[in-house]
mmCIF file of C-alpha atoms and ligand atoms in Angstrom:
data_model
loop_
_atom_site.group_PDB
_atom_site.id
_atom_site.type_symbol
_atom_site.label_atom_id
_atom_site.label_comp_id
_atom_site.label_asym_id
_atom_site.label_seq_id
_atom_site.Cartn_x
_atom_site.Cartn_y
_atom_site.Cartn_z
ATOM 1 C CA MET A 1 90.443 125.363 80.238
ATOM 2 C CA LEU A 2 90.150 122.510 77.754
ATOM 3 C CA ASP A 3 88.789 123.471 74.332
ATOM 4 C CA MET A 4 86.395 120.537 73.992
ATOM 5 C CA PRO A 5 85.315 121.027 70.338
ATOM 6 C CA ALA A 6 88.966 121.297 69.212
ATOM 7 C CA LEU A 7 89.958 118.333 71.372
ATOM 8 C CA ARG A 8 87.152 116.226 69.879
ATOM 9 C CA GLU A 9 88.172 117.083 66.339
ATOM 10 C CA VAL A 10 91.753 115.935 66.943
ATOM 11 C CA LEU A 11 90.677 112.734 68.695
ATOM 12 C CA HIS A 12 88.155 111.771 66.011
ATOM 13 C CA GLU A 13 90.840 112.197 63.341
ATOM 14 C CA ALA A 14 93.275 109.974 65.204
ATOM 15 C CA TYR A 15 90.931 107.235 66.486
ATOM 16 C CA ASP A 16 87.735 105.515 65.430
ATOM 17 C CA LEU A 17 85.469 106.690 68.246
ATOM 18 C CA ALA A 18 82.007 106.218 66.767
ATOM 19 C CA PRO A 19 79.627 104.122 68.919
ATOM 20 C CA ASP A 20 80.365 100.501 68.032
ATOM 21 C CA PRO A 21 77.953 97.757 69.215
ATOM 22 C CA ALA A 22 80.111 95.037 67.580
ATOM 23 C CA LEU A 23 83.239 96.166 69.444
ATOM 24 C CA ALA A 24 81.171 96.526 72.617
ATOM 25 C CA ALA A 25 79.990 92.918 72.199
ATOM 26 C CA ARG A 26 83.620 91.729 71.817
ATOM 27 C CA MET A 27 84.536 93.551 75.052
ATOM 28 C CA GLN A 28 82.142 91.580 77.237
ATOM 29 C CA SER A 29 84.703 90.811 79.949
ATOM 30 C CA GLU A 30 85.134 94.534 80.642
ATOM 31 C CA TYR A 31 81.400 95.176 80.376
ATOM 32 C CA ALA A 32 80.525 92.370 82.790
ATOM 33 C CA ARG A 33 82.077 94.397 85.612
ATOM 34 C CA MET A 34 79.661 97.300 85.089
ATOM 35 C CA SER A 35 76.594 95.821 83.383
ATOM 36 C CA ARG A 36 74.328 96.476 86.379
ATOM 37 C CA VAL A 37 74.911 100.226 86.132
ATOM 38 C CA VAL A 38 75.892 100.925 82.479
ATOM 39 C CA SER A 39 73.318 100.207 79.753
ATOM 40 C CA PRO A 40 74.336 98.267 76.593
ATOM 41 C CA ALA A 41 73.709 101.430 74.547
ATOM 42 C CA ASP A 42 76.053 103.456 76.754
ATOM 43 C CA TRP A 43 78.640 100.678 76.633
ATOM 44 C CA ALA A 44 78.594 100.857 72.806
ATOM 45 C CA ILE A 45 79.517 104.555 73.195
ATOM 46 C CA HIS A 46 82.232 103.935 75.795
ATOM 47 C CA ALA A 47 83.840 100.803 74.281
ATOM 48 C CA PRO A 48 85.813 102.588 71.484
ATOM 49 C CA TYR A 49 87.324 104.980 74.060
ATOM 50 C CA VAL A 50 88.136 102.145 76.454
ATOM 51 C CA ALA A 51 89.826 100.190 73.640
ATOM 52 C CA ALA A 52 91.813 103.236 72.442
ATOM 53 C CA ILE A 53 92.946 104.192 75.962
ATOM 54 C CA ASN A 54 93.981 100.653 76.869
ATOM 55 C CA ALA A 55 96.057 100.366 73.661
ATOM 56 C CA LEU A 56 97.677 103.782 74.171
ATOM 57 C CA LYS A 57 98.466 102.944 77.783
ATOM 58 C CA LYS A 58 100.693 100.088 76.550
ATOM 59 C CA ASP A 59 102.431 102.309 73.957
ATOM 60 C CA ARG A 60 103.232 104.926 76.589
ATOM 61 C CA ASN A 61 104.056 102.458 79.387
ATOM 62 C CA ALA A 62 101.426 104.243 81.431
ATOM 63 C CA THR A 63 99.396 103.186 84.425
ATOM 64 C CA ILE A 64 96.022 104.611 85.394
ATOM 65 C CA LEU A 65 95.356 105.228 89.079
ATOM 66 C CA ALA A 66 91.647 105.796 89.621
ATOM 67 C CA HIS A 67 89.815 106.924 92.732
ATOM 68 C CA ASN A 68 86.702 105.101 93.926
ATOM 69 C CA TYR A 69 84.604 108.135 92.877
ATOM 70 C CA MET A 70 85.371 107.762 89.170
ATOM 71 C CA THR A 71 82.512 106.786 86.865
ATOM 72 C CA PRO A 72 82.066 103.015 86.274
ATOM 73 C CA GLU A 73 83.437 103.106 82.703
ATOM 74 C CA ILE A 74 86.683 104.611 84.035
ATOM 75 C CA PHE A 75 86.773 102.563 87.227
ATOM 76 C CA HIS A 76 86.111 99.202 85.534
ATOM 77 C CA GLY A 77 87.138 99.930 81.952
ATOM 78 C CA ILE A 78 90.576 101.563 82.036
ATOM 79 C CA ALA A 79 91.957 101.703 85.582
ATOM 80 C CA ASP A 80 95.008 99.630 86.510
ATOM 81 C CA VAL A 81 94.639 100.439 90.170
ATOM 82 C CA VAL A 82 91.528 101.635 92.001
ATOM 83 C CA GLY A 83 91.204 102.667 95.593
ATOM 84 C CA ASP A 84 90.854 105.308 98.258
ATOM 85 C CA SER A 85 93.300 108.167 98.698
ATOM 86 C CA LEU A 86 95.709 106.127 100.824
ATOM 87 C CA GLN A 87 95.736 103.138 98.469
ATOM 88 C CA LEU A 88 96.396 105.399 95.478
ATOM 89 C CA ALA A 89 99.276 107.144 97.261
ATOM 90 C CA ILE A 90 100.815 103.787 98.208
ATOM 91 C CA GLU A 91 100.383 102.428 94.674
ATOM 92 C CA ALA A 92 102.068 105.550 93.316
ATOM 93 C CA THR A 93 105.203 104.545 95.253
ATOM 94 C CA ARG A 94 105.117 101.036 93.770
ATOM 95 C CA THR A 95 104.438 101.558 90.078
ATOM 96 C CA GLU A 96 107.098 100.729 87.519
ATOM 97 C CA ALA A 97 105.330 102.558 84.704
ATOM 98 C CA ASP A 98 106.962 105.655 83.170
ATOM 99 C CA VAL A 99 103.703 107.576 83.140
ATOM 100 C CA ILE A 100 100.947 107.852 85.741
ATOM 101 C CA VAL A 101 97.526 109.067 84.600
ATOM 102 C CA GLN A 102 95.593 110.245 87.626
ATOM 103 C CA CYS A 103 91.885 109.665 87.349
ATOM 104 C CA GLY A 104 90.849 111.641 90.368
ATOM 105 C CA VAL A 105 91.373 115.217 91.464
ATOM 106 C CA HIS A 106 94.367 117.538 91.312
ATOM 107 C CA PHE A 107 95.736 116.938 94.821
ATOM 108 C CA MET A 108 95.932 113.205 94.048
ATOM 109 C CA ALA A 109 98.024 113.872 90.944
ATOM 110 C CA GLU A 110 100.277 116.167 92.968
ATOM 111 C CA THR A 111 100.706 113.447 95.585
ATOM 112 C CA SER A 112 101.727 110.985 92.857
ATOM 113 C CA LYS A 113 104.239 113.509 91.503
ATOM 114 C CA ILE A 114 105.631 114.247 94.971
ATOM 115 C CA LEU A 115 106.230 110.517 95.433
ATOM 116 C CA ASN A 116 107.606 110.078 91.879
ATOM 117 C CA PRO A 117 109.502 113.220 90.890
ATOM 118 C CA ALA A 118 111.170 111.456 87.949
ATOM 119 C CA LYS A 119 107.938 110.133 86.419
ATOM 120 C CA THR A 120 105.467 111.901 84.178
ATOM 121 C CA VAL A 121 102.174 112.427 86.002
ATOM 122 C CA LEU A 122 99.240 113.392 83.790
ATOM 123 C CA MET A 123 96.060 115.117 84.881
ATOM 124 C CA PRO A 124 93.237 114.778 82.315
ATOM 125 C CA ASP A 125 91.568 118.009 83.465
ATOM 126 C CA MET A 126 93.357 120.562 85.642
ATOM 127 C CA ALA A 127 89.974 121.993 86.675
ATOM 128 C CA ALA A 128 89.328 118.868 88.767
ATOM 129 C CA GLY A 129 89.999 120.516 92.112
ATOM 130 C CA CYS A 130 88.613 119.956 95.603
ATOM 131 C CA SER A 131 86.800 122.283 98.012
ATOM 132 C CA LEU A 132 88.962 121.042 100.883
ATOM 133 C CA ALA A 133 92.244 121.616 99.035
ATOM 134 C CA ASP A 134 90.997 125.086 98.060
ATOM 135 C CA SER A 135 90.138 126.003 101.647
ATOM 136 C CA ILE A 136 93.651 126.407 103.048
ATOM 137 C CA THR A 137 97.088 127.694 102.033
ATOM 138 C CA ALA A 138 100.503 127.390 103.684
ATOM 139 C CA ALA A 139 99.767 130.783 105.316
ATOM 140 C CA GLY A 140 96.716 129.190 106.961
ATOM 141 C CA VAL A 141 98.917 126.437 108.384
ATOM 142 C CA ALA A 142 101.312 129.096 109.746
ATOM 143 C CA GLU A 143 98.334 130.899 111.315
ATOM 144 C CA MET A 144 97.289 127.692 113.114
ATOM 145 C CA ARG A 145 100.853 127.087 114.315
ATOM 146 C CA ALA A 146 100.944 130.644 115.728
ATOM 147 C CA ARG A 147 97.602 130.068 117.472
ATOM 148 C CA TYR A 148 98.648 126.725 118.996
ATOM 149 C CA PRO A 149 102.423 126.910 119.528
ATOM 150 C CA GLY A 150 104.188 123.548 119.541
ATOM 151 C CA ALA A 151 101.168 121.565 118.300
ATOM 152 C CA PRO A 152 101.959 119.276 115.339
ATOM 153 C CA VAL A 153 100.018 119.818 112.111
ATOM 154 C CA VAL A 154 98.266 116.831 110.542
ATOM 155 C CA SER A 155 97.001 117.735 107.070
ATOM 156 C CA TYR A 156 94.532 115.677 105.136
ATOM 157 C CA VAL A 157 95.913 114.522 101.771
ATOM 158 C CA ASN A 158 93.159 116.673 100.258
ATOM 159 C CA THR A 159 95.579 119.638 100.289
ATOM 160 C CA THR A 160 98.021 121.297 97.902
ATOM 161 C CA ALA A 161 101.705 120.375 97.860
ATOM 162 C CA GLU A 162 102.497 123.716 99.589
ATOM 163 C CA VAL A 163 100.173 122.848 102.487
ATOM 164 C CA LYS A 164 101.635 119.348 102.771
ATOM 165 C CA ALA A 165 105.112 120.898 102.783
ATOM 166 C CA ALA A 166 104.089 123.149 105.673
ATOM 167 C CA SER A 167 102.670 120.215 107.680
ATOM 168 C CA ASP A 168 104.322 117.634 109.941
ATOM 169 C CA ILE A 169 102.435 114.648 108.603
ATOM 170 C CA CYS A 170 99.506 113.858 106.310
ATOM 171 C CA CYS A 171 96.523 111.625 106.921
ATOM 172 C CA THR A 172 93.624 110.203 104.961
ATOM 173 C CA SER A 173 90.206 109.255 106.215
ATOM 174 C CA SER A 174 91.368 105.647 106.544
ATOM 175 C CA ASN A 175 94.335 106.310 108.842
ATOM 176 C CA ALA A 176 93.504 109.610 110.607
ATOM 177 C CA VAL A 177 92.634 107.961 113.927
ATOM 178 C CA GLN A 178 95.824 105.834 113.881
ATOM 179 C CA ILE A 179 97.960 108.845 113.116
ATOM 180 C CA ILE A 180 96.415 111.086 115.773
ATOM 181 C CA ARG A 181 96.810 108.332 118.378
ATOM 182 C CA ALA A 182 100.435 107.768 117.406
ATOM 183 C CA LEU A 183 101.506 111.406 117.723
ATOM 184 C CA ASP A 184 103.279 112.297 120.938
ATOM 185 C CA ALA A 185 101.359 115.517 121.633
ATOM 186 C CA ASP A 186 98.361 116.536 123.728
ATOM 187 C CA THR A 187 97.131 119.180 121.285
ATOM 188 C CA ILE A 188 97.065 118.408 117.563
ATOM 189 C CA ILE A 189 96.120 120.688 114.679
ATOM 190 C CA MET A 190 94.100 119.020 111.903
ATOM 191 C CA THR A 191 93.628 120.762 108.558
ATOM 192 C CA PRO A 192 91.593 121.441 106.538
ATOM 193 C CA ASP A 193 88.509 119.270 107.146
ATOM 194 C CA GLN A 194 86.641 120.407 110.266
ATOM 195 C CA TYR A 195 84.295 117.417 110.111
ATOM 196 C CA LEU A 196 86.969 114.755 109.735
ATOM 197 C CA ALA A 197 88.744 116.444 112.677
ATOM 198 C CA GLN A 198 85.565 116.396 114.797
ATOM 199 C CA ASN A 199 84.851 112.772 113.881
ATOM 200 C CA VAL A 200 88.406 111.795 114.831
ATOM 201 C CA ALA A 201 88.178 113.841 118.049
ATOM 202 C CA ALA A 202 85.116 111.815 119.081
ATOM 203 C CA LEU A 203 87.158 108.604 118.731
ATOM 204 C CA VAL A 204 90.317 109.919 120.407
ATOM 205 C CA PRO A 205 88.964 111.839 123.428
ATOM 206 C CA GLU A 206 92.344 111.733 125.208
ATOM 207 C CA LYS A 207 93.762 114.304 122.729
ATOM 208 C CA ARG A 208 92.759 117.913 122.192
ATOM 209 C CA ILE A 209 92.170 118.339 118.468
ATOM 210 C CA VAL A 210 91.842 121.784 116.938
ATOM 211 C CA TRP A 211 90.882 122.299 113.326
ATOM 212 C CA TRP A 212 90.696 124.495 110.271
ATOM 213 C CA GLU A 213 87.162 125.298 109.105
ATOM 214 C CA GLY A 214 87.251 123.659 105.662
ATOM 215 C CA SER A 215 84.674 121.177 104.401
ATOM 216 C CA CYS A 216 83.845 118.901 101.492
ATOM 217 C CA ILE A 217 81.020 120.301 99.355
ATOM 218 C CA VAL A 218 79.747 116.775 98.709
ATOM 219 C CA HIS A 219 79.587 115.442 102.265
ATOM 220 C CA GLU A 220 78.628 118.644 104.091
ATOM 221 C CA GLN A 221 75.258 118.570 102.302
ATOM 222 C CA TYR A 222 73.955 115.634 104.314
ATOM 223 C CA THR A 223 72.068 116.388 107.518
ATOM 224 C CA ALA A 224 71.256 114.187 110.510
ATOM 225 C CA GLN A 225 67.552 114.808 109.838
ATOM 226 C CA ASP A 226 67.984 113.452 106.260
ATOM 227 C CA ILE A 227 69.464 110.271 107.680
ATOM 228 C CA ARG A 228 66.758 109.866 110.335
ATOM 229 C CA ASP A 229 64.029 110.416 107.742
ATOM 230 C CA PHE A 230 65.662 107.955 105.370
ATOM 231 C CA ARG A 231 65.835 105.321 108.117
ATOM 232 C CA ASP A 232 62.173 105.862 108.976
ATOM 233 C CA TRP A 233 61.112 105.481 105.339
ATOM 234 C CA ASN A 234 63.426 102.517 104.645
ATOM 235 C CA PRO A 235 63.589 100.394 107.807
ATOM 236 C CA GLY A 236 66.379 97.836 107.862
ATOM 237 C CA THR A 237 68.666 99.758 105.513
ATOM 238 C CA ARG A 238 72.324 99.818 106.551
ATOM 239 C CA ILE A 239 73.523 103.430 106.540
ATOM 240 C CA ILE A 240 77.234 103.927 105.834
ATOM 241 C CA ALA A 241 78.747 107.416 106.003
ATOM 242 C CA HIS A 242 82.089 108.849 104.932
ATOM 243 C CA PRO A 243 83.910 110.678 107.778
ATOM 244 C CA GLU A 244 83.905 113.918 105.759
ATOM 245 C CA CYS A 245 80.212 114.122 106.782
ATOM 246 C CA PRO A 246 79.266 116.282 109.781
ATOM 247 C CA PRO A 247 79.570 114.429 113.139
ATOM 248 C CA ASP A 248 75.802 114.337 113.765
ATOM 249 C CA VAL A 249 75.415 112.549 110.397
ATOM 250 C CA VAL A 250 78.159 110.050 111.276
ATOM 251 C CA ALA A 251 76.474 109.496 114.661
ATOM 252 C CA GLU A 252 73.264 108.431 112.860
ATOM 253 C CA ALA A 253 75.114 105.940 110.615
ATOM 254 C CA ASP A 254 75.743 102.230 111.243
ATOM 255 C CA PHE A 255 79.332 102.563 110.058
ATOM 256 C CA SER A 256 81.739 105.276 108.986
ATOM 257 C CA GLY A 257 84.918 104.803 106.972
ATOM 258 C CA SER A 258 86.996 105.869 104.004
ATOM 259 C CA THR A 259 85.853 104.779 100.570
ATOM 260 C CA LYS A 260 87.927 101.585 100.985
ATOM 261 C CA GLY A 261 86.425 101.169 104.451
ATOM 262 C CA ILE A 262 82.944 101.459 102.924
ATOM 263 C CA LEU A 263 83.773 98.798 100.312
ATOM 264 C CA ASP A 264 85.251 96.458 102.943
ATOM 265 C CA TYR A 265 82.220 96.927 105.180
ATOM 266 C CA VAL A 266 79.761 96.132 102.385
ATOM 267 C CA SER A 267 81.833 93.075 101.329
ATOM 268 C CA ALA A 268 81.983 91.741 104.879
ATOM 269 C CA GLU A 269 78.425 92.516 105.965
ATOM 270 C CA ARG A 270 76.525 92.051 102.657
ATOM 271 C CA PRO A 271 73.455 93.953 103.890
ATOM 272 C CA ALA A 272 70.247 93.409 101.901
ATOM 273 C CA ARG A 273 69.872 97.168 101.478
ATOM 274 C CA ALA A 274 72.448 99.895 101.922
ATOM 275 C CA MET A 275 72.600 103.660 101.697
ATOM 276 C CA LEU A 276 76.087 105.019 101.072
ATOM 277 C CA VAL A 277 76.251 108.552 102.468
ATOM 278 C CA THR A 278 78.908 109.693 100.046
ATOM 279 C CA GLU A 279 79.612 110.410 96.370
ATOM 280 C CA CYS A 280 77.288 108.748 93.825
ATOM 281 C CA SER A 281 79.863 106.630 91.977
ATOM 282 C CA MET A 282 80.775 104.719 95.123
ATOM 283 C CA ALA A 283 77.584 102.631 94.997
ATOM 284 C CA SER A 284 77.737 102.299 91.193
ATOM 285 C CA ASN A 285 81.290 100.968 91.277
ATOM 286 C CA ILE A 286 80.673 98.244 93.830
ATOM 287 C CA SER A 287 77.218 97.366 92.577
ATOM 288 C CA ASP A 288 78.197 94.601 90.124
ATOM 289 C CA ALA A 289 80.471 92.875 92.635
ATOM 290 C CA HIS A 290 77.560 92.835 95.108
ATOM 291 C CA PRO A 291 74.359 91.869 93.284
ATOM 292 C CA GLU A 292 72.953 90.684 96.634
ATOM 293 C CA VAL A 293 72.970 94.285 97.942
ATOM 294 C CA GLU A 294 70.355 96.804 96.899
ATOM 295 C CA PHE A 295 71.909 100.256 96.989
ATOM 296 C CA ILE A 296 69.228 102.811 97.668
ATOM 297 C CA GLY A 297 68.886 106.365 98.698
ATOM 298 C CA PRO A 298 70.182 109.743 97.703
ATOM 299 C CA CYS A 299 73.799 110.436 96.862
ATOM 300 C CA ASN A 300 75.688 113.635 96.110
ATOM 301 C CA MET A 301 77.830 114.098 93.021
ATOM 302 C CA CYS A 302 81.339 115.608 93.258
ATOM 303 C CA PRO A 303 81.553 118.128 90.405
ATOM 304 C CA TYR A 304 85.366 117.949 90.498
ATOM 305 C CA MET A 305 85.646 114.174 90.265
ATOM 306 C CA LYS A 306 83.105 114.203 87.442
ATOM 307 C CA LYS A 307 85.340 116.437 85.323
ATOM 308 C CA ILE A 308 87.367 113.329 84.490
ATOM 309 C CA THR A 309 85.906 111.527 81.472
ATOM 310 C CA LEU A 310 87.089 108.841 79.045
ATOM 311 C CA GLU A 311 87.429 111.501 76.357
ATOM 312 C CA LYS A 312 89.739 113.629 78.512
ATOM 313 C CA VAL A 313 91.811 110.610 79.572
ATOM 314 C CA LEU A 314 92.336 109.703 75.911
ATOM 315 C CA TRP A 315 93.295 113.313 75.166
ATOM 316 C CA SER A 316 95.705 113.325 78.071
ATOM 317 C CA LEU A 317 97.517 110.178 76.887
ATOM 318 C CA HIS A 318 97.397 111.233 73.227
ATOM 319 C CA THR A 319 98.974 114.644 73.878
ATOM 320 C CA MET A 320 100.838 113.746 77.104
ATOM 321 C CA THR A 321 99.169 116.691 78.859
ATOM 322 C CA THR A 322 98.741 118.183 81.395
ATOM 323 C CA GLN A 323 101.950 117.219 83.149
ATOM 324 C CA ILE A 324 101.966 117.939 86.877
ATOM 325 C CA GLU A 325 104.965 119.872 88.170
ATOM 326 C CA VAL A 326 105.828 120.540 91.798
ATOM 327 C CA ALA A 327 108.769 122.783 92.712
ATOM 328 C CA PRO A 328 111.562 120.494 93.996
ATOM 329 C CA ASP A 329 111.963 122.218 97.385
ATOM 330 C CA VAL A 330 108.195 122.043 98.000
ATOM 331 C CA ALA A 331 108.067 118.433 96.795
ATOM 332 C CA ASP A 332 110.945 117.438 99.099
ATOM 333 C CA ARG A 333 109.178 118.833 102.177
ATOM 334 C CA ALA A 334 105.752 117.548 101.128
ATOM 335 C CA ARG A 335 107.233 114.078 100.513
ATOM 336 C CA LEU A 336 108.370 113.911 104.148
ATOM 337 C CA ALA A 337 104.797 114.524 105.344
ATOM 338 C CA VAL A 338 103.294 111.983 102.916
ATOM 339 C CA GLN A 339 105.986 109.358 103.508
ATOM 340 C CA ARG A 340 105.636 109.699 107.303
ATOM 341 C CA MET A 341 101.945 108.959 106.859
ATOM 342 C CA ILE A 342 102.603 105.918 104.652
ATOM 343 C CA ASP A 343 105.245 104.563 107.054
ATOM 344 C CA LEU A 344 103.069 105.078 110.112
ATOM 345 C CA SER A 345 100.058 103.435 108.427
ATOM 346 C CA ALA A 346 102.197 100.426 107.481
ATOM 347 C CA GLN A 347 103.449 100.038 111.076
ATOM 348 C CA LYS A 348 99.931 100.106 112.401
ATOM 349 C CA ALA A 349 98.458 97.762 109.796
HETATM 350 P P1 13P B 1 88.937 108.483 100.541
HETATM 351 O O1 13P B 1 88.830 107.742 99.250
HETATM 352 O O2 13P B 1 90.351 108.476 101.037
HETATM 353 O O3 13P B 1 87.972 107.974 101.541
HETATM 354 O O4 13P B 1 88.613 110.014 100.254
HETATM 355 C C1 13P B 1 87.402 110.473 99.832
HETATM 356 C C2 13P B 1 87.504 111.747 99.106
HETATM 357 O O5 13P B 1 86.679 112.601 99.220
HETATM 358 C C3 13P B 1 88.585 111.945 98.175
HETATM 359 O O6 13P B 1 88.452 113.165 97.618
HETATM 360 FE FE1 SF4 B 2 87.080 117.170 97.433
HETATM 361 FE FE2 SF4 B 2 84.780 116.341 98.479
HETATM 362 FE FE3 SF4 B 2 85.139 116.138 95.866
HETATM 363 FE FE4 SF4 B 2 86.541 114.546 97.526
HETATM 364 S S1 SF4 B 2 84.338 114.533 97.227
HETATM 365 S S2 SF4 B 2 87.335 115.697 95.767
HETATM 366 S S3 SF4 B 2 86.809 115.903 99.286
HETATM 367 S S4 SF4 B 2 85.062 118.040 97.042
#
């Protein structure tokens, strides 16, 4: 676990990190991208960290890959690439930087390392896990294979390297339907997200999909009754749900898609009012680009994603820790599953 008081002492000796309204005022171009959701007072606190991280990134020849669920000051202030899980995996194969800093959760950093064994991949807080990745091991995959002999295993990228290595192919929420349709099998095992599997099964009725009973602690909290109530109280609101939500929640929504799918939908449709049935930062991060849309309604916070902060990213680049390692034999097998997914998605695009 990170020793935050000790970490702060080191950082404050090395950098000038006191709130700085003058610096914040000079960094208006960065602030403009988040001014609808970050107050000027908060920006004065964040600006010294953003400036220090962006300078250190150049010194280290580092790139920051940030998931759509990062806080706005990370998403808009320091990220080189932002996106959903598939976009981040693809960008990890393209980067020419020596160092990748993963602003997201642990399985994303592992995926970057699997795709870039020779690069340094840094995780700002190793405690940033994922309830889905925690729900299954390679032994669980073997159990499913024994239960459904001959059925291919499609594992969500929200899994450990060992689980990916034990799987035939990976998927994300943006390509799961394409991948299931493309597989030459009548019965397909999907791990570990039971709800993603059920949502895909509804769209691909010609296949028999069986699943592991994992779930996302953020999306499983929504209920169909919540959505119906919300629609009654806020008529005309466009309701957009992530496919990690239970199927009856997705059935109540106007649209369901990955975090990139959600962004694309909002950009194309520009609804007057929208409720994003997903993690809280999603609406915050697209808010400034869409001032015409009023984002309303409850959201759920991912406690893992929120472990990543500007302070920890600066620490990570300053100390070059924590470096992700994946055993080469595991990485080689996991890479096959991830690369198959990337290749198949590209063919279908
Ligand atoms: P996507 O960004 O791929 O939609 O995934 C959402 C998620 O929960 C990542 O942890
Ligand atoms: Fe895992 Fe859900 Fe958090 Fe994504 S939002 S990292 S799936 S717990």
